[in-house]
Amino acid sequence: MKHKLTVLVAISAALTLAGCSQTTQGNTQSSQSKTSKVAKNSSDNSNTATASSKNKDTYTKLSASKMDYKTTASAIAVYAAQKYGDTWEIAVNAAKQGNLGVAFRSKDATGVTSDNDGYVYEVSGTGKSSNARYMLAGDGADKQVTIFVKQRNLGTTSLKDIVAYLNQKNDADLVKQLAEKTELNVKLAGDEDRQKTTNNSSASVIPSSLQGTWYTADTGNGNIDTLTVTDNKINDEAGFSMNVKAKTSGSSTSDGYMKQTTINGISFYSFTNMGQTPGQGSTYLAPHTEDGQSVIVSANSNGRTNAVYWKSKAVAKKNSNKQFSDLKY
């Protein structure tokens, strides 16, 4: 009997110890599970915080190598407004409420002196002539931009440096917003064409959009031909010259008249000798835009392009005999 009691006590003690061990293991596993969940939650929070931080540091960026003409004009204007203020800041602030207008003008018309033979781009947010101007040279991201206030040269920088500056300032959204409201090749009130038309309103026949001195290298041999158009006369170095009258009658063989017509979706002006009807033998000219620049397209009566005239010899030479997809050849 005494032996049986001893065995029962030993078995009871063993069972008690086994139960304690399981309880301890259960508590340990529960503790480890809770710790694991806390660690996981902590990790999730950390990842969320990191993602949030990345989102805060992610801004819209501009690319100098993927920039159309309107965005380029907008970027230059915003850059110059921040860098130099003055008339540039006035133009940009006005453009935010309306449109950013960019007129293409010649150096002679603006008084700008520069080794650059290209256009002078005049920027305005009010639709009126402005002293905010720039010139371009080269292509792509390395394009050189020279900034002026009136005739004063403020400096030259590359388009990629302008873009880097704007990206650093997080101004890409502003540039893109203005680009959507940018108009190229506009006529600003007070510019030389508008003044000329006003001063010669009684004698002017030819529209101001055609007037000026234009150049083409579409001669087949690389030579430059010059086309000069005033308010009532056309003179082409190739041998064409005409005094344009408001009426379709006259006695001089050098006199002609003008009519407007649309061919292949482009609005042309036909210049025809007195006593003849528009068609074969007439000269057809159209104000147009190619590569973001103001040009004159010369064509025959079927709208087939003879030449594209530019506002500078250098640009004409660069585009010698080039064919554009929106023109008929």
Coordinates of C-alpha atoms in Angstrom, one line a residue:
M1 CA 0.0 0.0 0.0
K2 CA 2.7 2.4 0.9
H3 CA 4.5 1.5 -2.4
K4 CA 1.3 2.3 -4.4
L5 CA 0.9 5.7 -2.7
T6 CA 4.5 6.6 -3.6
V7 CA 3.9 5.7 -7.2
L8 CA 0.7 7.8 -7.3
V9 CA 2.5 10.8 -5.8
A10 CA 5.3 10.5 -8.3
I11 CA 2.8 10.3 -11.2
S12 CA 0.9 13.3 -9.9
A13 CA 4.0 15.4 -9.7
A14 CA 5.1 14.4 -13.2
L15 CA 1.7 15.5 -14.6
T16 CA 1.8 18.8 -12.7
L17 CA 5.3 19.6 -14.1
A18 CA 4.1 18.7 -17.6
G19 CA 1.2 21.0 -17.4
C20 CA 3.3 23.9 -16.2
S21 CA 5.7 23.3 -19.1
Q22 CA 2.9 23.4 -21.6
T23 CA 1.5 26.6 -20.0
T24 CA 4.9 28.2 -20.1
Q25 CA 5.4 27.2 -23.8
G26 CA 1.9 28.5 -24.6
N27 CA 2.7 31.8 -23.0
T28 CA 6.0 32.0 -24.7
Q29 CA 4.5 31.3 -28.1
S30 CA 1.7 33.9 -27.5
S31 CA 4.3 36.4 -26.5
Q32 CA 6.4 35.7 -29.5
S33 CA 3.3 36.0 -31.8
K34 CA 2.5 39.3 -30.3
T35 CA 6.1 40.5 -30.6
S36 CA 6.1 39.3 -34.3
K37 CA 2.9 41.2 -35.0
V38 CA 4.2 44.4 -33.4
A39 CA 7.4 44.1 -35.4
K40 CA 5.4 43.6 -38.6
N41 CA 3.2 46.5 -37.9
S42 CA 6.2 48.6 -37.1
S43 CA 7.7 47.5 -40.5
D44 CA 4.5 48.3 -42.3
N45 CA 4.4 51.8 -40.7
S46 CA 8.0 52.3 -41.7
N47 CA 7.3 51.3 -45.3
T48 CA 4.3 53.6 -45.4
A49 CA 6.4 56.5 -44.0
T50 CA 9.1 55.8 -46.6
A51 CA 6.5 55.7 -49.4
S52 CA 4.9 58.9 -48.1
S53 CA 8.4 60.6 -48.0
K54 CA 9.0 59.5 -51.6
N55 CA 5.7 60.9 -52.7
K56 CA 6.5 64.2 -51.1
D57 CA 9.8 64.3 -53.0
T58 CA 8.2 63.4 -56.4
Y59 CA 7.5 66.4 -58.6
T60 CA 6.6 67.0 -62.2
K61 CA 9.8 67.4 -64.2
L62 CA 10.6 69.2 -67.5
S63 CA 12.8 67.5 -70.1
A64 CA 14.9 69.8 -72.3
S65 CA 15.2 67.1 -74.9
K66 CA 11.4 66.6 -75.2
M67 CA 10.1 70.2 -75.3
D68 CA 7.8 71.6 -78.0
Y69 CA 8.0 75.3 -79.1
K70 CA 5.2 76.5 -76.8
T71 CA 6.7 74.9 -73.8
T72 CA 10.1 76.2 -74.7
A73 CA 8.7 79.8 -74.9
S74 CA 6.9 79.3 -71.6
A75 CA 10.0 77.9 -69.8
I76 CA 12.2 80.8 -71.0
A77 CA 9.6 83.3 -69.9
V78 CA 9.2 81.8 -66.4
Y79 CA 13.0 81.5 -66.0
A80 CA 13.7 85.1 -67.1
A81 CA 10.9 86.4 -64.8
Q82 CA 12.5 84.7 -61.8
K83 CA 16.1 85.5 -62.8
Y84 CA 15.7 89.1 -64.0
G85 CA 12.3 90.3 -63.0
D86 CA 11.5 93.6 -64.7
T87 CA 9.4 93.4 -67.9
W88 CA 9.7 89.6 -67.9
E89 CA 7.9 89.4 -64.6
I90 CA 5.2 91.7 -65.8
A91 CA 4.7 89.6 -68.9
V92 CA 4.4 86.3 -67.0
N93 CA 2.1 87.7 -64.3
A94 CA -0.2 89.1 -67.0
A95 CA -0.1 85.8 -68.9
K96 CA -1.4 83.9 -65.9
Q97 CA -4.6 85.8 -66.3
G98 CA -4.7 85.6 -70.1
N99 CA -2.3 84.3 -72.8
L100 CA 1.4 84.3 -73.3
G101 CA 1.9 85.8 -76.8
V102 CA 5.1 85.4 -78.7
A103 CA 5.8 87.6 -81.8
F104 CA 8.5 86.8 -84.3
R105 CA 10.4 89.9 -85.2
S106 CA 13.6 90.9 -87.0
K107 CA 16.7 92.4 -85.4
D108 CA 16.3 95.5 -87.5
A109 CA 12.8 96.1 -86.3
T110 CA 13.7 95.7 -82.6
G111 CA 17.1 97.4 -82.6
V112 CA 18.7 94.3 -81.1
T113 CA 22.4 93.8 -82.0
S114 CA 23.6 90.2 -81.9
D115 CA 25.8 87.8 -83.8
N116 CA 22.8 85.5 -84.0
D117 CA 21.0 85.7 -87.4
G118 CA 17.7 84.3 -86.2
Y119 CA 14.5 85.8 -85.1
V120 CA 13.9 88.1 -82.1
Y121 CA 11.1 86.5 -80.0
E122 CA 9.1 89.2 -78.2
V123 CA 7.0 88.0 -75.3
S124 CA 3.9 89.6 -73.9
G125 CA 1.1 88.7 -71.6
T126 CA -1.1 91.8 -72.5
G127 CA -1.2 91.5 -76.3
K128 CA 0.8 94.7 -76.6
S129 CA 4.4 95.2 -77.7
S130 CA 6.9 94.3 -75.0
N131 CA 10.6 94.8 -74.1
A132 CA 10.8 91.1 -73.0
R133 CA 12.8 89.4 -75.8
Y134 CA 15.0 86.4 -76.5
M135 CA 16.9 84.8 -79.4
L136 CA 17.7 81.1 -80.0
A137 CA 20.7 79.4 -81.6
G138 CA 21.3 75.7 -82.1
D139 CA 19.1 72.7 -81.5
G140 CA 17.8 70.3 -78.8
A141 CA 18.8 70.6 -75.1
D142 CA 22.0 72.4 -76.0
K143 CA 20.1 75.2 -77.7
Q144 CA 21.5 78.6 -76.6
V145 CA 19.0 81.2 -75.3
T146 CA 20.0 84.9 -75.2
I147 CA 17.7 87.0 -73.1
F148 CA 17.1 90.7 -73.6
V149 CA 15.2 93.6 -72.0
K150 CA 14.6 95.9 -75.0
Q151 CA 18.1 96.0 -76.6
R152 CA 20.0 95.1 -73.4
N153 CA 21.6 91.7 -73.5
L154 CA 21.1 90.1 -70.0
G155 CA 23.1 86.9 -70.8
T156 CA 23.1 83.6 -72.7
T157 CA 22.4 80.1 -71.3
S158 CA 21.4 76.7 -72.6
L159 CA 17.9 75.3 -72.6
K160 CA 19.0 72.4 -70.5
D161 CA 20.4 74.8 -67.8
I162 CA 17.1 76.7 -67.9
V163 CA 15.2 73.4 -67.4
A164 CA 17.5 72.3 -64.5
Y165 CA 16.9 75.7 -62.8
L166 CA 13.1 75.4 -63.2
N167 CA 13.1 71.7 -62.0
Q168 CA 15.1 72.7 -58.9
K169 CA 12.5 75.4 -58.2
N170 CA 9.6 72.9 -58.8
D171 CA 8.1 75.2 -61.5
A172 CA 7.3 72.5 -64.1
D173 CA 3.6 72.8 -63.5
L174 CA 3.6 76.6 -63.9
V175 CA 5.5 76.2 -67.2
K176 CA 3.1 73.6 -68.5
Q177 CA 0.1 75.7 -67.5
L178 CA 1.4 78.7 -69.4
A179 CA 2.4 76.6 -72.4
E180 CA -1.3 75.6 -72.8
K181 CA -2.1 79.3 -73.1
T182 CA 0.9 80.2 -75.3
E183 CA 0.3 81.6 -78.8
L184 CA 3.1 81.7 -81.3
N185 CA 3.6 84.2 -84.2
V186 CA 1.1 86.7 -82.8
K187 CA 0.8 90.3 -83.8
L188 CA 1.4 92.5 -80.8
A189 CA -0.3 95.9 -80.8
G190 CA 2.4 98.5 -81.4
D191 CA 4.8 96.2 -83.2
E192 CA 6.4 97.3 -86.5
D193 CA 3.8 95.6 -88.8
R194 CA 0.8 97.0 -86.9
Q195 CA 2.4 100.5 -87.0
K196 CA 3.1 100.2 -90.7
T197 CA -0.5 99.1 -91.5
T198 CA -1.9 102.0 -89.4
N199 CA 0.4 104.6 -90.9
N200 CA -0.4 103.4 -94.5
S201 CA -4.0 102.4 -94.1
S202 CA -5.1 104.3 -97.2
A203 CA -2.4 102.8 -99.4
S204 CA -1.8 99.4 -97.9
V205 CA -3.1 96.5 -100.0
I206 CA -0.9 93.5 -99.0
P207 CA -1.6 92.1 -95.5
S208 CA 1.0 92.7 -92.8
S209 CA 1.5 89.0 -92.3
L210 CA 3.3 88.9 -95.7
Q211 CA 5.3 92.1 -95.4
G212 CA 9.0 92.1 -94.7
T213 CA 12.2 90.7 -96.1
W214 CA 12.2 87.0 -96.5
Y215 CA 14.9 84.4 -97.6
T216 CA 14.9 81.0 -99.2
A217 CA 17.6 78.5 -100.1
D218 CA 15.1 76.2 -101.9
T219 CA 16.9 77.1 -105.2
G220 CA 18.4 73.7 -105.9
N221 CA 22.0 75.0 -105.7
G222 CA 22.0 76.3 -102.2
N223 CA 22.0 80.0 -103.2
I224 CA 19.9 82.5 -101.2
D225 CA 17.0 84.3 -102.9
T226 CA 15.4 87.3 -101.3
L227 CA 11.7 88.2 -101.4
T228 CA 10.8 91.7 -100.3
V229 CA 7.1 92.6 -99.6
T230 CA 5.9 96.0 -98.7
D231 CA 2.3 97.3 -98.2
N232 CA 1.8 97.4 -102.0
K233 CA 4.7 95.9 -103.8
I234 CA 6.4 92.5 -104.2
N235 CA 9.9 92.1 -105.4
D236 CA 11.6 88.7 -105.8
E237 CA 15.3 88.4 -106.7
A238 CA 14.4 85.5 -108.9
G239 CA 12.9 88.1 -111.3
F240 CA 9.3 88.7 -110.2
S241 CA 8.2 92.2 -109.4
M242 CA 4.7 93.7 -109.1
N243 CA 3.0 96.8 -107.9
V244 CA -0.2 95.6 -106.2
K245 CA -3.3 97.7 -106.7
A246 CA -6.5 97.6 -104.8
K247 CA -8.6 97.3 -108.0
T248 CA -8.3 94.7 -110.8
S249 CA -7.9 97.3 -113.6
G250 CA -4.8 99.2 -114.7
S251 CA -2.7 99.9 -117.7
S252 CA 0.9 99.2 -116.5
T253 CA 2.3 95.8 -117.3
S254 CA 4.1 95.9 -113.9
D255 CA 0.8 96.3 -112.0
G256 CA -1.2 93.5 -110.6
Y257 CA -4.0 92.7 -108.1
M258 CA -4.4 90.4 -105.2
K259 CA -7.1 87.8 -104.3
Q260 CA -7.4 85.4 -101.4
T261 CA -8.1 81.7 -101.9
T262 CA -7.7 78.4 -99.9
I263 CA -5.7 75.5 -101.5
N264 CA -5.1 72.2 -99.6
G265 CA -6.3 73.8 -96.4
I266 CA -3.9 76.7 -96.6
S267 CA -5.0 80.3 -97.1
F268 CA -3.0 81.7 -100.1
Y269 CA -3.0 85.2 -101.7
S270 CA -2.7 85.1 -105.4
F271 CA -0.9 88.0 -107.2
T272 CA -2.0 88.3 -110.9
N273 CA -1.1 90.7 -113.7
M274 CA -3.8 93.2 -114.6
G275 CA -6.1 91.9 -117.3
Q276 CA -5.6 88.3 -116.4
T277 CA -7.5 85.9 -114.1
P278 CA -5.8 84.1 -111.2
G279 CA -4.3 80.8 -112.3
Q280 CA -1.4 79.8 -114.4
G281 CA 1.2 82.6 -114.3
S282 CA 0.0 84.0 -110.9
T283 CA 2.2 84.0 -107.8
Y284 CA 0.7 82.4 -104.7
L285 CA 2.0 83.3 -101.3
A286 CA 0.7 82.2 -97.9
P287 CA 1.8 83.2 -94.4
H288 CA 2.4 80.0 -92.5
T289 CA 4.3 78.5 -89.6
E290 CA 7.0 75.7 -89.8
D291 CA 9.2 74.5 -87.0
G292 CA 7.6 77.1 -84.8
Q293 CA 8.7 79.9 -87.0
S294 CA 6.9 82.4 -89.2
V295 CA 7.4 81.6 -92.9
I296 CA 5.9 82.4 -96.4
V297 CA 5.0 79.5 -98.6
S298 CA 5.3 80.2 -102.3
A299 CA 3.3 77.8 -104.5
N300 CA 1.7 77.4 -107.9
S301 CA -2.1 77.4 -108.7
N302 CA -2.4 73.8 -107.6
G303 CA -0.9 74.5 -104.2
R304 CA 2.4 72.7 -105.0
T305 CA 5.2 74.3 -103.0
N306 CA 7.9 76.1 -104.9
A307 CA 9.8 77.5 -101.9
V308 CA 9.6 78.3 -98.2
Y309 CA 10.8 81.7 -97.2
W310 CA 12.3 82.5 -93.8
K311 CA 13.1 85.7 -91.9
S312 CA 16.8 85.1 -91.8
K313 CA 19.4 83.8 -94.2
A314 CA 20.9 81.4 -91.6
V315 CA 17.6 79.7 -91.0
A316 CA 16.8 79.6 -94.7
K317 CA 20.2 77.9 -95.3
K318 CA 19.6 75.4 -92.5
N319 CA 16.3 74.4 -94.1
S320 CA 17.5 74.3 -97.7
N321 CA 15.3 72.2 -99.9
K322 CA 13.6 70.7 -96.8
Q323 CA 10.1 69.2 -97.4
F324 CA 7.5 69.6 -94.7
S325 CA 4.8 67.1 -94.1
D326 CA 1.9 69.6 -94.1
L327 CA 2.8 71.1 -97.5
K328 CA 2.2 69.6 -100.9
Y329 CA 5.1 69.1 -103.3

